[in-house]
Short mmCIF file of C-alpha atoms in Angstrom, two decimals:
data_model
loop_
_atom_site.label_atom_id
_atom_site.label_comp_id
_atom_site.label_asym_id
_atom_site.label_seq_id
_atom_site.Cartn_x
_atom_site.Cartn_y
_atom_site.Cartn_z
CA UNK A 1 0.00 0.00 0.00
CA UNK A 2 0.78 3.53 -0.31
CA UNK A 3 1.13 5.71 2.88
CA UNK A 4 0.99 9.68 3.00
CA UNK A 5 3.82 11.70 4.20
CA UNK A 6 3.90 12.19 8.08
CA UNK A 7 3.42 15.38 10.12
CA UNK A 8 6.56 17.32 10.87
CA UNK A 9 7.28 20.24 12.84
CA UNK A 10 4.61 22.89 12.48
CA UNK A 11 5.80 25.00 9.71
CA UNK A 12 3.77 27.65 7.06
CA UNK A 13 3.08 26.55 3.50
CA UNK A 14 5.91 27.73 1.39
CA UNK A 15 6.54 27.77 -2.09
CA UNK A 16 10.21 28.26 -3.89
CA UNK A 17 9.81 32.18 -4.18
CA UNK A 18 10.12 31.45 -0.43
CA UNK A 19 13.34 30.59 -0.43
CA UNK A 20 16.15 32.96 -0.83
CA UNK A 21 19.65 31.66 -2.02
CA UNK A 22 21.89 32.49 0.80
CA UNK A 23 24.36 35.43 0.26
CA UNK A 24 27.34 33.16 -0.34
CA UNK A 25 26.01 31.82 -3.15
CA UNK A 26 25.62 35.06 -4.79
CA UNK A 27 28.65 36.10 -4.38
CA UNK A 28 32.11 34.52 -4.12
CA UNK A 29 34.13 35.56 -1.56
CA UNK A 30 37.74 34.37 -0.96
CA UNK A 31 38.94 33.80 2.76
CA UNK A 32 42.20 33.55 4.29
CA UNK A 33 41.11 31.12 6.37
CA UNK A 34 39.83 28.70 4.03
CA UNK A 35 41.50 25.00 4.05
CA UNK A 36 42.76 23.63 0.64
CA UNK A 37 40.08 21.87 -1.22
CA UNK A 38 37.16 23.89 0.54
CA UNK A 39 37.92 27.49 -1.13
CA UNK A 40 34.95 29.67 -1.52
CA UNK A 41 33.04 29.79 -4.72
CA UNK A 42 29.22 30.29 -5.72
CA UNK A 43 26.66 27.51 -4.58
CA UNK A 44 29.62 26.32 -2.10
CA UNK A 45 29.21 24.10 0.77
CA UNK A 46 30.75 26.17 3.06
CA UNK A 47 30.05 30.10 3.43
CA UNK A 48 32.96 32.38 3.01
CA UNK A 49 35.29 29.42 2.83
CA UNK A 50 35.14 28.37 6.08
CA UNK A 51 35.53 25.07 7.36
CA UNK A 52 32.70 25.11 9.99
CA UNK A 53 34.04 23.60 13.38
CA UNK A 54 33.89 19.77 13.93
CA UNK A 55 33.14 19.53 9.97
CA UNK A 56 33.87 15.47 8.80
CA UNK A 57 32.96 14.62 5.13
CA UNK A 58 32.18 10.87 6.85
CA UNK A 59 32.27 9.04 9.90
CA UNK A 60 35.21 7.50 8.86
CA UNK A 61 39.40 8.51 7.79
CA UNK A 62 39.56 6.03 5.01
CA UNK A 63 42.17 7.04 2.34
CA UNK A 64 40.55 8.47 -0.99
CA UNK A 65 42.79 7.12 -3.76
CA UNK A 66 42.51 9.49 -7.00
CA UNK A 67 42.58 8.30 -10.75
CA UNK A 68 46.04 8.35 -10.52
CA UNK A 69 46.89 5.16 -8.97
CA UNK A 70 47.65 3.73 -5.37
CA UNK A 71 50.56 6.56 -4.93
CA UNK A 72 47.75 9.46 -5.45
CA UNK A 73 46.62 9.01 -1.62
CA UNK A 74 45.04 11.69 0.27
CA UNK A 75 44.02 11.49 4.21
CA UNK A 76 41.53 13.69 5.96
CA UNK A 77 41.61 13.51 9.70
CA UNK A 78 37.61 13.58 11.44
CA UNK A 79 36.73 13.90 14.64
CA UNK A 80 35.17 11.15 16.79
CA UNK A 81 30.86 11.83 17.07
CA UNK A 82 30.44 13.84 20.20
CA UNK A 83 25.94 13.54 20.02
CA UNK A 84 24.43 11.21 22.72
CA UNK A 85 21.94 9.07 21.02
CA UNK A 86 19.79 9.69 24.55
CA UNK A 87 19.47 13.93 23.22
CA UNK A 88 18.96 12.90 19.59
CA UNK A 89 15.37 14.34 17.83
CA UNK A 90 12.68 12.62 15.47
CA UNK A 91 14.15 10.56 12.12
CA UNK A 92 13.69 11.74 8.85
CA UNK A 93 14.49 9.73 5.52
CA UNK A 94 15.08 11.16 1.63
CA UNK A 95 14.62 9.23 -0.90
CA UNK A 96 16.41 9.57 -4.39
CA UNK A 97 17.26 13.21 -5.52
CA UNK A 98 18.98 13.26 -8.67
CA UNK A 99 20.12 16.64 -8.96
CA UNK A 100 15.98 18.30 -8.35
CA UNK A 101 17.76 20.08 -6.07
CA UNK A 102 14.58 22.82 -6.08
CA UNK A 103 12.16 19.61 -5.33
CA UNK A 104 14.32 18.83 -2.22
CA UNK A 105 14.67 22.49 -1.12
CA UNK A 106 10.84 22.73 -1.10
CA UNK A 107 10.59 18.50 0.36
CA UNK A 108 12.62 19.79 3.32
CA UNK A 109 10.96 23.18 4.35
CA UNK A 110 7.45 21.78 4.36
CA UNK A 111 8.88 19.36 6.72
CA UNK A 112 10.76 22.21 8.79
CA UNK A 113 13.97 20.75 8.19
CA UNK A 114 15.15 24.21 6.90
CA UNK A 115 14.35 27.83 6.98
CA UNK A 116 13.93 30.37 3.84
CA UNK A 117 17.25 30.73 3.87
CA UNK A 118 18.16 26.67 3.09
CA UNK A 119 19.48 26.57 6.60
CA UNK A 120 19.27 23.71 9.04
CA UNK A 121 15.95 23.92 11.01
CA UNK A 122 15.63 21.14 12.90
CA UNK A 123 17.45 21.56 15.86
CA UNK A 124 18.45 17.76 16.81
CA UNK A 125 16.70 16.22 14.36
CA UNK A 126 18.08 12.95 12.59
CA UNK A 127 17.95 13.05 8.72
CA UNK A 128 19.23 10.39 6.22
CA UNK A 129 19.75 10.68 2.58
CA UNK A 130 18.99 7.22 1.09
CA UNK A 131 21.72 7.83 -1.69
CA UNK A 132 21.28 8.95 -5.78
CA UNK A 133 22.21 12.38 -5.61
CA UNK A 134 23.36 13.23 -8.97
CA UNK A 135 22.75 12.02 -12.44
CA UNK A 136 19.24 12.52 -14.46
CA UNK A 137 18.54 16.28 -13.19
CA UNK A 138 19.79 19.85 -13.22
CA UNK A 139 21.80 20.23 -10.00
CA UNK A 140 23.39 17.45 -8.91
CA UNK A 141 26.17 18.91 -7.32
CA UNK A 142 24.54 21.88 -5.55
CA UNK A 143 22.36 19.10 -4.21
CA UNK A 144 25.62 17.44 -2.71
CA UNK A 145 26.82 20.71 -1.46
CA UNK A 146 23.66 21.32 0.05
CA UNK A 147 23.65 18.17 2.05
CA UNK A 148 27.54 18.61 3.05
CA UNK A 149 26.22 22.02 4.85
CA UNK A 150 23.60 20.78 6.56
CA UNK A 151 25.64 17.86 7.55
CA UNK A 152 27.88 20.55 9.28
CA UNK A 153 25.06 22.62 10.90
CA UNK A 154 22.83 19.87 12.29
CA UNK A 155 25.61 18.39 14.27
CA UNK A 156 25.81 22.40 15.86
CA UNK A 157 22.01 22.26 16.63
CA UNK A 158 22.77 18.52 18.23
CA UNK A 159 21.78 16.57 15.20
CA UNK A 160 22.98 15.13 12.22
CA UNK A 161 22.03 14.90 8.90
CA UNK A 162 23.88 12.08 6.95
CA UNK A 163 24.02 10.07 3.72
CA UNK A 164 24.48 6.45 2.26
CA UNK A 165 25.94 5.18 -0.72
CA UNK A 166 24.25 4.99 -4.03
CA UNK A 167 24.42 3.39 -7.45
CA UNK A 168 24.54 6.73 -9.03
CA UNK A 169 27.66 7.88 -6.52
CA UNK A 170 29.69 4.79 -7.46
CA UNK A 171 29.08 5.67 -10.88
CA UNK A 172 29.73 9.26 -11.11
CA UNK A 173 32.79 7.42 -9.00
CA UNK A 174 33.89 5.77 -11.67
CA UNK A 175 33.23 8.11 -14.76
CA UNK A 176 35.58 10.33 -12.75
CA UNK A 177 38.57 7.91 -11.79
CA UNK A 178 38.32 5.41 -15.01
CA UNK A 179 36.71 7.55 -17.74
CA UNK A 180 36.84 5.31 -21.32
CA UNK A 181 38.89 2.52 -19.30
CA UNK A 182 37.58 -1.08 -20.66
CA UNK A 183 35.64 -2.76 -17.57
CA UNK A 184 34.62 -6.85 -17.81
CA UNK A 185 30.79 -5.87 -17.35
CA UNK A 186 30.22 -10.10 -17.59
CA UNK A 187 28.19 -9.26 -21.00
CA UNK A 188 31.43 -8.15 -22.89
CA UNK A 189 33.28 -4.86 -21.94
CA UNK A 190 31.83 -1.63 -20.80
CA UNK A 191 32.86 1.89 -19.41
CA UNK A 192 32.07 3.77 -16.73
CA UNK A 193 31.59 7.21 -18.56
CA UNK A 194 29.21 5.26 -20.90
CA UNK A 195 27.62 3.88 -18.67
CA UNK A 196 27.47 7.62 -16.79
CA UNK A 197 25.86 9.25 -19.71
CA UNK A 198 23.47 6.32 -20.58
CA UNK A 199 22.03 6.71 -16.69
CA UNK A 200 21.36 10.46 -16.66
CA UNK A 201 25.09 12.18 -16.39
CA UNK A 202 25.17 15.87 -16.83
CA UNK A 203 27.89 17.34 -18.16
CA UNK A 204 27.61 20.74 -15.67
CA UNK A 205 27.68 17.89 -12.81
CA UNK A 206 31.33 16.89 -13.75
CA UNK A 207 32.58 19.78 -14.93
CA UNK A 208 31.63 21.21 -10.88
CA UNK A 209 33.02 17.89 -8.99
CA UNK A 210 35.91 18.83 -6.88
CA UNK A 211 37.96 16.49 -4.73
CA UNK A 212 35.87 17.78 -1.72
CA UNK A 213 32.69 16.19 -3.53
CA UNK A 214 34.54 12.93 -4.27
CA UNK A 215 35.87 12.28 -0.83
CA UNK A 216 32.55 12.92 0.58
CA UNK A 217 30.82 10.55 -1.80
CA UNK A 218 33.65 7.38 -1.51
CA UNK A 219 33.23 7.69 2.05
CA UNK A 220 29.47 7.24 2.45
CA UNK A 221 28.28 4.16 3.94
CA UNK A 222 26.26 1.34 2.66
CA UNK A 223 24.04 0.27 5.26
CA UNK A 224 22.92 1.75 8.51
CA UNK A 225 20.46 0.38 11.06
CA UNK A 226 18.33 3.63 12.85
CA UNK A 227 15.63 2.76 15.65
CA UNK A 228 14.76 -0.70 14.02
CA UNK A 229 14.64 0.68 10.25
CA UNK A 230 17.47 -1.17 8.17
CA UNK A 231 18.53 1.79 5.87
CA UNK A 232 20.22 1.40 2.73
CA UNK A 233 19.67 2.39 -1.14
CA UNK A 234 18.73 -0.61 -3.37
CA UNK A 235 16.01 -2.94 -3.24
CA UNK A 236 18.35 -6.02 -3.11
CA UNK A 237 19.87 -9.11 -0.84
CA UNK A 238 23.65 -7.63 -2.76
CA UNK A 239 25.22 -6.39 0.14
CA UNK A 240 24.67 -10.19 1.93
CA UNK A 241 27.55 -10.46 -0.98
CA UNK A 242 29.93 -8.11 1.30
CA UNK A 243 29.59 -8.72 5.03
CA UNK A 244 27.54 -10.83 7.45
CA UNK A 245 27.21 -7.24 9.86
CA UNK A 246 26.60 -3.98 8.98
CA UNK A 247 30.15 -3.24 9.81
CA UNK A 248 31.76 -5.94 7.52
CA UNK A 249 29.36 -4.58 4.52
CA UNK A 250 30.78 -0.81 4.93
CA UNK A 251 34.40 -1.64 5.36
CA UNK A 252 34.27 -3.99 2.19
CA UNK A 253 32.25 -1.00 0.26
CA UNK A 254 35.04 1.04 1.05
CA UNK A 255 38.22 -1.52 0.79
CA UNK A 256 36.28 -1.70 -3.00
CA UNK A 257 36.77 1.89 -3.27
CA UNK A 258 40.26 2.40 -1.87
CA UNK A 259 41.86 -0.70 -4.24
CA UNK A 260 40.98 1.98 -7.50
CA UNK A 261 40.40 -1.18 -9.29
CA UNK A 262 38.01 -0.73 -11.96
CA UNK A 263 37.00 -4.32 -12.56
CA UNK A 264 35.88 -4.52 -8.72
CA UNK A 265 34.32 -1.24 -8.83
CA UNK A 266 31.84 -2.14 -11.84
CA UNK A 267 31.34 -5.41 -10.08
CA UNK A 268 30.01 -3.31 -6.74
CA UNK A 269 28.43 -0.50 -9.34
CA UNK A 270 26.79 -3.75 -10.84
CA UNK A 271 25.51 -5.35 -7.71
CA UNK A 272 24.07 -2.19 -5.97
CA UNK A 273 21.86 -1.36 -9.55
CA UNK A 274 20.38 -4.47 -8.84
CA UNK A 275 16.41 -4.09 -7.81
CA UNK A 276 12.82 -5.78 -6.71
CA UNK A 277 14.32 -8.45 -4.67
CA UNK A 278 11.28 -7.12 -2.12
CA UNK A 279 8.49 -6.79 -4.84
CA UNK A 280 7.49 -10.28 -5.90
CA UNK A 281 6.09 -13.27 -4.07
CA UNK A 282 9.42 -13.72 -2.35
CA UNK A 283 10.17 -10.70 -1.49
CA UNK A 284 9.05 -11.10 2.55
CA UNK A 285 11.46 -13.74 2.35
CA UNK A 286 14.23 -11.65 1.35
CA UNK A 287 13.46 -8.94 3.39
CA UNK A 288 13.95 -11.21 6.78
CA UNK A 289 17.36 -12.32 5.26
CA UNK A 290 18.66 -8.83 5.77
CA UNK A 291 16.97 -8.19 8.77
CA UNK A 292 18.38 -11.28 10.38
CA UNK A 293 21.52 -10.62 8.84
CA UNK A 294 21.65 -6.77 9.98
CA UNK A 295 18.86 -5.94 12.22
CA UNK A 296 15.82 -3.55 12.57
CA UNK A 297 12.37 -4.71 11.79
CA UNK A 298 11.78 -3.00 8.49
CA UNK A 299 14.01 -2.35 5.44
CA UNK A 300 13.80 1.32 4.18
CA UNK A 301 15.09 2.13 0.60
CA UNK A 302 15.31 4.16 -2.37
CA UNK A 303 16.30 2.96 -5.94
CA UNK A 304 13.48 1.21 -7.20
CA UNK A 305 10.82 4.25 -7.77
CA UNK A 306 7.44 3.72 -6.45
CA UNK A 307 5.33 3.89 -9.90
CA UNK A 308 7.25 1.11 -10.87
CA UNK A 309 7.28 -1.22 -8.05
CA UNK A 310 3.30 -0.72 -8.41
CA UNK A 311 3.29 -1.29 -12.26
CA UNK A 312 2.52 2.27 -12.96
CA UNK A 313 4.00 3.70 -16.43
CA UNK A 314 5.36 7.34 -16.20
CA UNK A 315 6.66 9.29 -18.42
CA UNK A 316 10.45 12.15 -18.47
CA UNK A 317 8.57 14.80 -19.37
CA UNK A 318 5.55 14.21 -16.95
CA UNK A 319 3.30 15.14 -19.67
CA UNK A 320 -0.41 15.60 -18.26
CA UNK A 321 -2.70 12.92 -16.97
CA UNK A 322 1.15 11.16 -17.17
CA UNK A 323 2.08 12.17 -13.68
CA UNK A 324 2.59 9.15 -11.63
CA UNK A 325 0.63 9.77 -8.21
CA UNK A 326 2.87 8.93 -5.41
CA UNK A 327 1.57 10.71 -2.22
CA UNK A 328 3.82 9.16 0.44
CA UNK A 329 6.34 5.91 0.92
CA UNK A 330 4.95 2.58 -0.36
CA UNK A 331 4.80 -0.14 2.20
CA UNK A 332 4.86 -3.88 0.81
CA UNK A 333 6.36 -7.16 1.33
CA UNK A 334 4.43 -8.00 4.03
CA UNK A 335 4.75 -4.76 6.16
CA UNK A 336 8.36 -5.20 6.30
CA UNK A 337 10.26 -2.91 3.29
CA UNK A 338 9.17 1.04 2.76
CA UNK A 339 9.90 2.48 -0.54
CA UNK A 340 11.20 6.04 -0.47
CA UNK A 341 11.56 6.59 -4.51
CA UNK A 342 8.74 9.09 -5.39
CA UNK A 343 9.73 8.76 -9.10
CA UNK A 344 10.86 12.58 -8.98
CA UNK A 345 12.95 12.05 -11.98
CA UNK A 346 9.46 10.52 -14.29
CA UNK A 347 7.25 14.05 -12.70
CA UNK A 348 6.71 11.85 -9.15
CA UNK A 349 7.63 13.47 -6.08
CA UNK A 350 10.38 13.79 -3.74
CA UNK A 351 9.77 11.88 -0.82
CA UNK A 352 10.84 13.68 3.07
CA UNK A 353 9.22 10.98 5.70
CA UNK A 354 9.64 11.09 9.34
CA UNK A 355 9.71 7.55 11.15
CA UNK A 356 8.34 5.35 12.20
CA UNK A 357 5.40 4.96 9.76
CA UNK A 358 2.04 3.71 11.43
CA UNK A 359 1.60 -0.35 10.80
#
């Protein structure tokens, strides 16, 4: 079935005239202060330059290993999480963005996850992005340095706002690192930059990435397990393929990552496009195996979009009477997965959903 969006914190209709774009992002200003690889520019992550204090791309400091080979290494120290899980807020999911980075500016203020000003609202509020951040629409990037901001100023307020791994971040991943380099796709050979273009890349999207964006993205995690909700991107038993815990999947994800191979990368690109393991007859079945595998009582993903998991047809262009009508997460496989894909990319919607959902 198909539930509606829950209530969030009280907060006034607004539409996108709402919203203005923060001063920084009209004009670039160059600080002294900056760190290298975070200097100011328009639509930046971080005002002025500035680092913000306590600022981590990731939980973890896992070397990032650039096209050039295993010598191209660079480390970023993080700090240890300081938040007690006792003071921590209500939990918020996104599903897949794909650059409507408009769609998820309006998603997140009629939840009053930000103010006009595309600021972090929520005081210690928990919000995950289920993955697919780029690719498809206009602003991929500015949606990434979006969520790196608010990553930085919900940990201030006592929250957190954080992000898993996607098929379309190990594939902007690869475009970057391999390019035209020959991968054994197991149907003959393939490339990651066609592969890139034939799943949505835009240009303006890699001519923007900077090494801030691709640290942040190769050090997402996989999986995650948040007050009984197994979180994670793709509809599929695939990461049983990398670890018997949570922990053993993410290391693994990221071993994947740091080896720069680009056989093994297509292999884990390959594995994490696959989808509907949950849809079907079976799909209770393999639901539990990740559950007893992992934890949490319900499975929450993105990657599959909701008009097709209920055999719904939509269309690019959303032409009308085409518009697919998703109002909230789909629930299925017996009660135990929730489907966060709105479709935004076929004219859907962009799905913000606080947990738990009603059973």
């Amino acid at each position: 079935m198909t539930q509606g969006a829950g209530q969030g914190p009280a907060v006034r209709t607004a539409t996108l005239r709402d919203f203005r774009v923060p001063p920084y992002a009209q004009v670039p200003v160059q600080s002294q202060s900056a760190a290298p690889g975070h200097e100011a520019r328009p639509g930046g992550p971080f005002p002025e330059g500035e680092v913000p204090e306590g600022y981590t791309p990731t939980e973890r400091n896992l070397p990032v290993i650039g096209r050039g080979g295993p010598g191209d290494t660079l480390e970023v120290a993080v700090a240890p999480e300081e938040a007690s899980a006792a003071g921590l807020g209500p939990l918020y999911v996104v599903g897949d963005v794909h650059g409507y980075l408009e769609e998820l500016v309006a998603a997140l203020a009629e939840k009053g996850l930000i103010d006009t000003d595309l600021h972090w609202a929520a005081g210690n509020a928990r919000l995950w992005f289920l993955g697919d951040f780029t690719d498809r629409g206009p602003d991929g990037i500015g949606v990434i340095d979006l969520v790196m901001r608010l990553s930085a100023e919900a940990a201030a307020a006592g929250g957190y706002c954080k992000a898993l791994m996607g098929n379309h971040e190990l594939l902007l991943l690869g475009a970057k690192r391999f390019g035209d380099t020959p991968v054994n796709s197991g149907a003959g050979t393939a490339t990651f930059q066609a592969a890139w273009l034939l799943n949505g890349g835009q240009k303006q999207d890699m001519d923007r990435l900077e090494e801030v964006h691709l640290q942040w993205m190769a050090r997402l995690d996989a999986v995650v397990e948040e007050d009984g909700h197994l979180l994670l991107h793709s509809d599929t038993t695939a990461y049983l393929e990398y670890g018997s815990t949570i922990a053993d999947v993410n290391d693994a994800v990221h071993e994947v990552l740091t080896r720069n191979d680009p056989d093994q990368c297509w292999d884990l690109f390959r594995k994490f496009t696959k989808r509907f393991a949950f849809r079907d007859e079976a799909g209770p079945m393999a639901v539990r195996e990740l559950l007893d595998a992992y934890g949490g009582q319900r499975v929450v993903h993105g990657h599959s979009p909701i008009p097709y998991l209920l055999g719904e047809v939509g269309t690019e262009d959303g032409g009308e009477g085409e518009r697919p009508r998703v109002e909230g997460p789909h629930v299925y496989a017996d009660d135990l997965a929730i489907a966060m894909d709105g479709g935004v990319t076929m004219a859907g919607k962009l799905l913000v959903q606080q947990l738990p959902l009603a059973r």
